[in-house]
Amino acid sequence: MTKGNINVSVENIFPLIKKFLYSDHEIFLRELISNATDATLKLKHLTGIGEAKVEYGNPRIEVKIDKEQKTLRIIDQGIGMTAEEVEKYINQVAFSGAEEFLEKYKDSAKDSGIIGHFGLGFYSAFMVAEKVEIITKSYRDGTSAVRWICDGSPEFTLEETADKTDRGTEIILHIAEDSTEFLEESKIRELLLKYNKFMPVPIKFGTKTQTLPLPEDAAEDAKPETEEVDNIINNPNPAWTIAPSDLTSEDYMTFYHELYPMQFEEPLFHIHLNVDYPFNLTGILFFPKLANNLNIEKDKIQLYQNQVFVTDEVKGIVPDFLMLLRGVIDSPDIPLNVSRSYLQADGAVKKISSYITKKVADKMTSLINENREDYEQKWNDIKIVIEYGIVSEEKFAEKSDKFTLYPTVDGKYFLWNELVEKITPSHTDKDGNLIILYTSNADEQHSYIQSAQDKGYEVLLLDSHIISHVIQKLESSKEKVSFVRVDADHVNNLIKKDEPVISKLNDTEKESLKKNVEETIKDKKFTVQLEDLDSSDAPFTITQPEFLRRMKDMQATGGGGMFGMGGFPEMYNLVVNSNSEFADQVLKTENTEEKENLIKYALDLAKLSQNLLKGKDLTDFIQRSYQQLKK
Ligand code: ADP
Ligand code: MG
């Protein structure tokens, strides 16, 4: 038997890092600025605890392009490195100085905001550079600056240099032929704004022209003077890093526009996230107006790690139903460089998702309790998120009765308990089930709504496109509750009536009326059904079985295992009101043609009110009606 160590030689691993470490080459800049930030924050920490006896001052990071030299430089005023430290931290691939620092200063440094983790970030520079130089001088007294040069092969040179006298590190990237886009000012600006816009150390990139205020005694036609000032790219203190008690609602709005400069509409409200146990997470979520705008592709929630932008693909971290929101989430516990599938399986990530769900539910509860009227006004814009949450997130559904509103067609809003109280026992069927009548479209189902209201029933307006799923969910989680759309088959018979309606026709008359209608219509889609309704109710009403319509709806909006279950038959009930005057009239008409015309006309009217009269049938109907007028 032979035992030994597998030999991983750097020659082999280096091209691998270069090629596969990061799918996105552009992140090299994020990595190098993260290192510069770490170096600065380390110095801040060490001066803070008295271990570094130097002036911390107002350090910043500078990014510079030199097109002629084909270099990109990142310069910081952080702790710098001695020759030994370069040997240790740079020459050892996958040894993280950041992790070592956090280990060493455990308790005191845990909130220092240090970003580095894996000890691989620095080498991402070789994805865009053919040669990298480091010129660095440690903050420690009596150390001299050193220069490290490496051309991407495992060989490097390291020597003392007199070129640098102040503390800090300068990274010089000699940009490779195939990466010259990173010498373009616009490209670098774009990357800085994408990844570094909220990083904690000021980042200077070029200069900008600033207009000076006019002196008070300036002449009326005086032109204001301008001056060149450093252009600081980032806001080192974004709102989510500040305590909510130190922020006004205006601050939140300002931050919203800072985050989404192209978004002009104000959000409805915000939720400030802040937790440090069992994981660290801060952030601010905004509820945009959603009613007519489901354009969630742009301006999505952004994920940060210690103020470094990571991604706006937050699927798996943020529960699906909250992907409609905007804002930021920042957590040092979300690993920077890992794959999506790993993220979704990660325990910390799962906890984050359920924490956010809970926070949103709590916020909704306090919003409705603080100002019910305002909440009702916003309901139409936020309902889709809440309904989606009820359908997809059990934990959210459990809490949702506290803040889910049920609007009626005439503009009242009920919480679940209020609704139940209001309609018990008047809306109960013979088995004691509570029947909740609703409409999905107040215009299209107008006649049905009217007739339900005439009988004294409340009709809810539930018009979201996923409402069938929500109803399904409510019916399975609540006891003895059925939702019935106003135009559904059984509405007339559903609700237990105090006094039964008396029948005007006898059984033979009914038989003959039914036969007349069936023979005239001949359409297999319609099941003719005679009912003793109020004489003032419509003579003919077309209804559709609740279950069938709901299946169709659910299939159309997906989910519930309904995909690919197409081909539901078209089925309608034709309810004939045997107590109507019209029924009398049909029976009394002797002439067969006249009788048939009466029935056809009434059917057309019923179809019309259910939006079923279309095409040629509609044209014919209109023509016949004009003929009628002439008579
Ligand atoms: P990580 O940041 O994950 O620790 P990196 O590969 O990005 O790994 O960097 C390796 C180490 O090199 C850092 O931990 C740090 O000790 C050192 N280093 C890199 N850049 C700088 C810098 N600008 N100033 C001081 N030290 C640096
Ligand atoms: Mg790093």
Tab-separated table of N, CA, C and O and ligand atoms in Angstrom, residues 31-32 35-36 38-39 42 76 79-81 89-90 95-99 115-123 136 169 171, ligand 1:
chain	number	residue	atom	x	y	z
A	31	GLU	N	-13.602	43.348	-6.169
A	31	GLU	CA	-12.693	42.647	-5.252
A	31	GLU	C	-11.561	43.544	-4.779
A	31	GLU	O	-11.216	43.568	-3.603
A	32	LEU	N	-10.971	44.289	-5.716
A	32	LEU	CA	-9.829	45.122	-5.340
A	32	LEU	C	-10.276	46.288	-4.463
A	32	LEU	O	-9.574	46.680	-3.526
A	35	ASN	N	-10.810	44.958	-1.042
A	35	ASN	CA	-9.537	44.821	-0.316
A	35	ASN	C	-9.050	46.171	0.204
A	35	ASN	O	-8.572	46.274	1.338
A	36	ALA	N	-9.178	47.198	-0.642
A	36	ALA	CA	-8.758	48.540	-0.229
A	36	ALA	C	-9.619	49.020	0.940
A	36	ALA	O	-9.132	49.654	1.887
A	38	ASP	N	-11.203	47.009	3.105
A	38	ASP	CA	-10.786	46.210	4.266
A	38	ASP	C	-9.532	46.792	4.908
A	38	ASP	O	-9.446	46.926	6.134
A	39	ALA	N	-8.556	47.143	4.058
A	39	ALA	CA	-7.289	47.672	4.579
A	39	ALA	C	-7.548	48.956	5.368
A	39	ALA	O	-6.928	49.206	6.412
A	42	LYS	N	-9.487	48.065	8.629
A	42	LYS	CA	-8.583	47.436	9.612
A	42	LYS	C	-7.820	48.528	10.366
A	42	LYS	O	-7.681	48.468	11.585
A	76	ASP	N	-5.115	52.998	-1.940
A	76	ASP	CA	-5.783	53.221	-0.659
A	76	ASP	C	-4.814	53.777	0.373
A	76	ASP	O	-3.605	53.812	0.157
A	79	ILE	N	-3.918	49.971	5.939
A	79	ILE	CA	-2.794	49.504	6.766
A	79	ILE	C	-1.544	49.162	5.985
A	79	ILE	O	-0.464	49.117	6.539
A	80	GLY	N	-1.675	48.903	4.665
A	80	GLY	CA	-0.497	48.544	3.903
A	80	GLY	C	0.059	47.179	4.307
A	80	GLY	O	-0.493	46.501	5.180
A	81	MET	N	1.157	46.780	3.666
A	81	MET	CA	1.768	45.490	3.999
A	81	MET	C	3.279	45.623	4.047
A	81	MET	O	3.879	46.361	3.268
A	89	TYR	N	0.281	36.992	2.668
A	89	TYR	CA	-1.112	37.178	2.238
A	89	TYR	C	-1.290	37.080	0.730
A	89	TYR	O	-2.325	36.649	0.243
A	90	ILE	N	-0.282	37.556	-0.018
A	90	ILE	CA	-0.467	37.585	-1.470
A	90	ILE	C	0.073	36.308	-2.109
A	90	ILE	O	-0.570	35.703	-2.958
A	95	PHE	N	-5.210	32.003	1.073
A	95	PHE	CA	-5.058	32.300	2.491
A	95	PHE	C	-5.649	33.682	2.709
A	95	PHE	O	-5.193	34.665	2.142
A	96	SER	N	-6.681	33.761	3.502
A	96	SER	CA	-7.364	35.039	3.630
A	96	SER	C	-6.870	35.829	4.831
A	96	SER	O	-7.034	35.409	5.968
A	97	GLY	N	-6.266	36.983	4.546
A	97	GLY	CA	-5.848	37.872	5.626
A	97	GLY	C	-7.047	38.461	6.343
A	97	GLY	O	-6.982	38.803	7.516
A	98	ALA	N	-8.156	38.558	5.615
A	98	ALA	CA	-9.364	39.119	6.220
A	98	ALA	C	-9.871	38.187	7.306
A	98	ALA	O	-10.189	38.599	8.424
A	99	GLU	N	-9.899	36.911	6.974
A	99	GLU	CA	-10.376	35.938	7.936
A	99	GLU	C	-9.444	35.879	9.149
A	99	GLU	O	-9.888	35.793	10.291
A	115	ILE	N	-14.813	42.738	4.660
A	115	ILE	CA	-15.522	42.054	3.591
A	115	ILE	C	-14.894	40.706	3.222
A	115	ILE	O	-15.584	39.721	3.003
A	116	GLY	N	-13.555	40.675	3.117
A	116	GLY	CA	-12.845	39.511	2.557
A	116	GLY	C	-13.182	38.231	3.297
A	116	GLY	O	-13.669	38.219	4.417
A	117	HIS	N	-12.927	37.127	2.638
A	117	HIS	CA	-13.411	35.877	3.202
A	117	HIS	C	-12.570	34.691	2.788
A	117	HIS	O	-12.058	33.928	3.590
A	118	PHE	N	-12.405	34.538	1.467
A	118	PHE	CA	-11.873	33.281	0.953
A	118	PHE	C	-10.404	33.355	0.568
A	118	PHE	O	-9.795	32.348	0.284
A	119	GLY	N	-9.842	34.573	0.563
A	119	GLY	CA	-8.455	34.700	0.145
A	119	GLY	C	-8.263	34.440	-1.339
A	119	GLY	O	-7.217	33.952	-1.765
A	120	LEU	N	-9.255	34.733	-2.136
A	120	LEU	CA	-9.131	34.517	-3.585
A	120	LEU	C	-9.365	35.789	-4.383
A	120	LEU	O	-9.032	35.868	-5.548
A	121	GLY	N	-9.932	36.798	-3.717
A	121	GLY	CA	-10.350	37.997	-4.433
A	121	GLY	C	-9.235	38.667	-5.204
A	121	GLY	O	-9.414	39.042	-6.366
A	122	PHE	N	-8.077	38.784	-4.579
A	122	PHE	CA	-6.990	39.511	-5.215
A	122	PHE	C	-6.640	38.950	-6.589
A	122	PHE	O	-6.400	39.687	-7.544
A	123	TYR	N	-6.658	37.622	-6.709
A	123	TYR	CA	-6.222	37.016	-7.964
A	123	TYR	C	-7.191	37.235	-9.115
A	123	TYR	O	-6.864	36.974	-10.267
A	136	THR	N	3.379	48.917	-1.752
A	136	THR	CA	2.674	49.036	-0.480
A	136	THR	C	3.611	49.392	0.659
A	136	THR	O	4.782	49.013	0.663
A	169	THR	N	-1.642	51.206	0.085
A	169	THR	CA	-1.321	50.262	-0.985
A	169	THR	C	-1.807	50.799	-2.317
A	169	THR	O	-2.876	51.394	-2.413
A	171	ILE	N	-2.426	49.324	-6.125
A	171	ILE	CA	-2.448	48.151	-7.004
A	171	ILE	C	-2.445	48.669	-8.432
A	171	ILE	O	-3.287	49.502	-8.796
B	1	ADP	P1	-9.511	38.147	1.224
B	1	ADP	O1	-9.869	39.569	0.949
B	1	ADP	O2	-10.675	37.226	1.050
B	1	ADP	O3	-8.814	37.945	2.513
B	1	ADP	P2	-7.845	38.505	-1.076
B	1	ADP	O4	-7.269	37.532	-2.053
B	1	ADP	O5	-8.796	39.484	-1.632
B	1	ADP	O6	-8.520	37.679	0.080
B	1	ADP	O7	-6.680	39.246	-0.378
B	1	ADP	C1	-5.714	38.499	0.328
B	1	ADP	C2	-5.110	39.287	1.426
B	1	ADP	O8	-4.158	40.211	0.888
B	1	ADP	C3	-6.032	40.142	2.206
B	1	ADP	O9	-6.685	39.418	3.210
B	1	ADP	C4	-5.099	41.182	2.803
B	1	ADP	O10	-4.453	40.669	3.953
B	1	ADP	C5	-4.066	41.349	1.713
B	1	ADP	N1	-4.400	42.531	0.914
B	1	ADP	C6	-4.997	42.544	-0.292
B	1	ADP	N2	-5.165	43.807	-0.740
B	1	ADP	C7	-4.688	44.625	0.237
B	1	ADP	C8	-4.585	46.069	0.385
B	1	ADP	N3	-5.036	46.905	-0.550
B	1	ADP	N4	-4.020	46.532	1.525
B	1	ADP	C9	-3.601	45.698	2.484
B	1	ADP	N5	-3.647	44.353	2.397
B	1	ADP	C10	-4.185	43.815	1.290
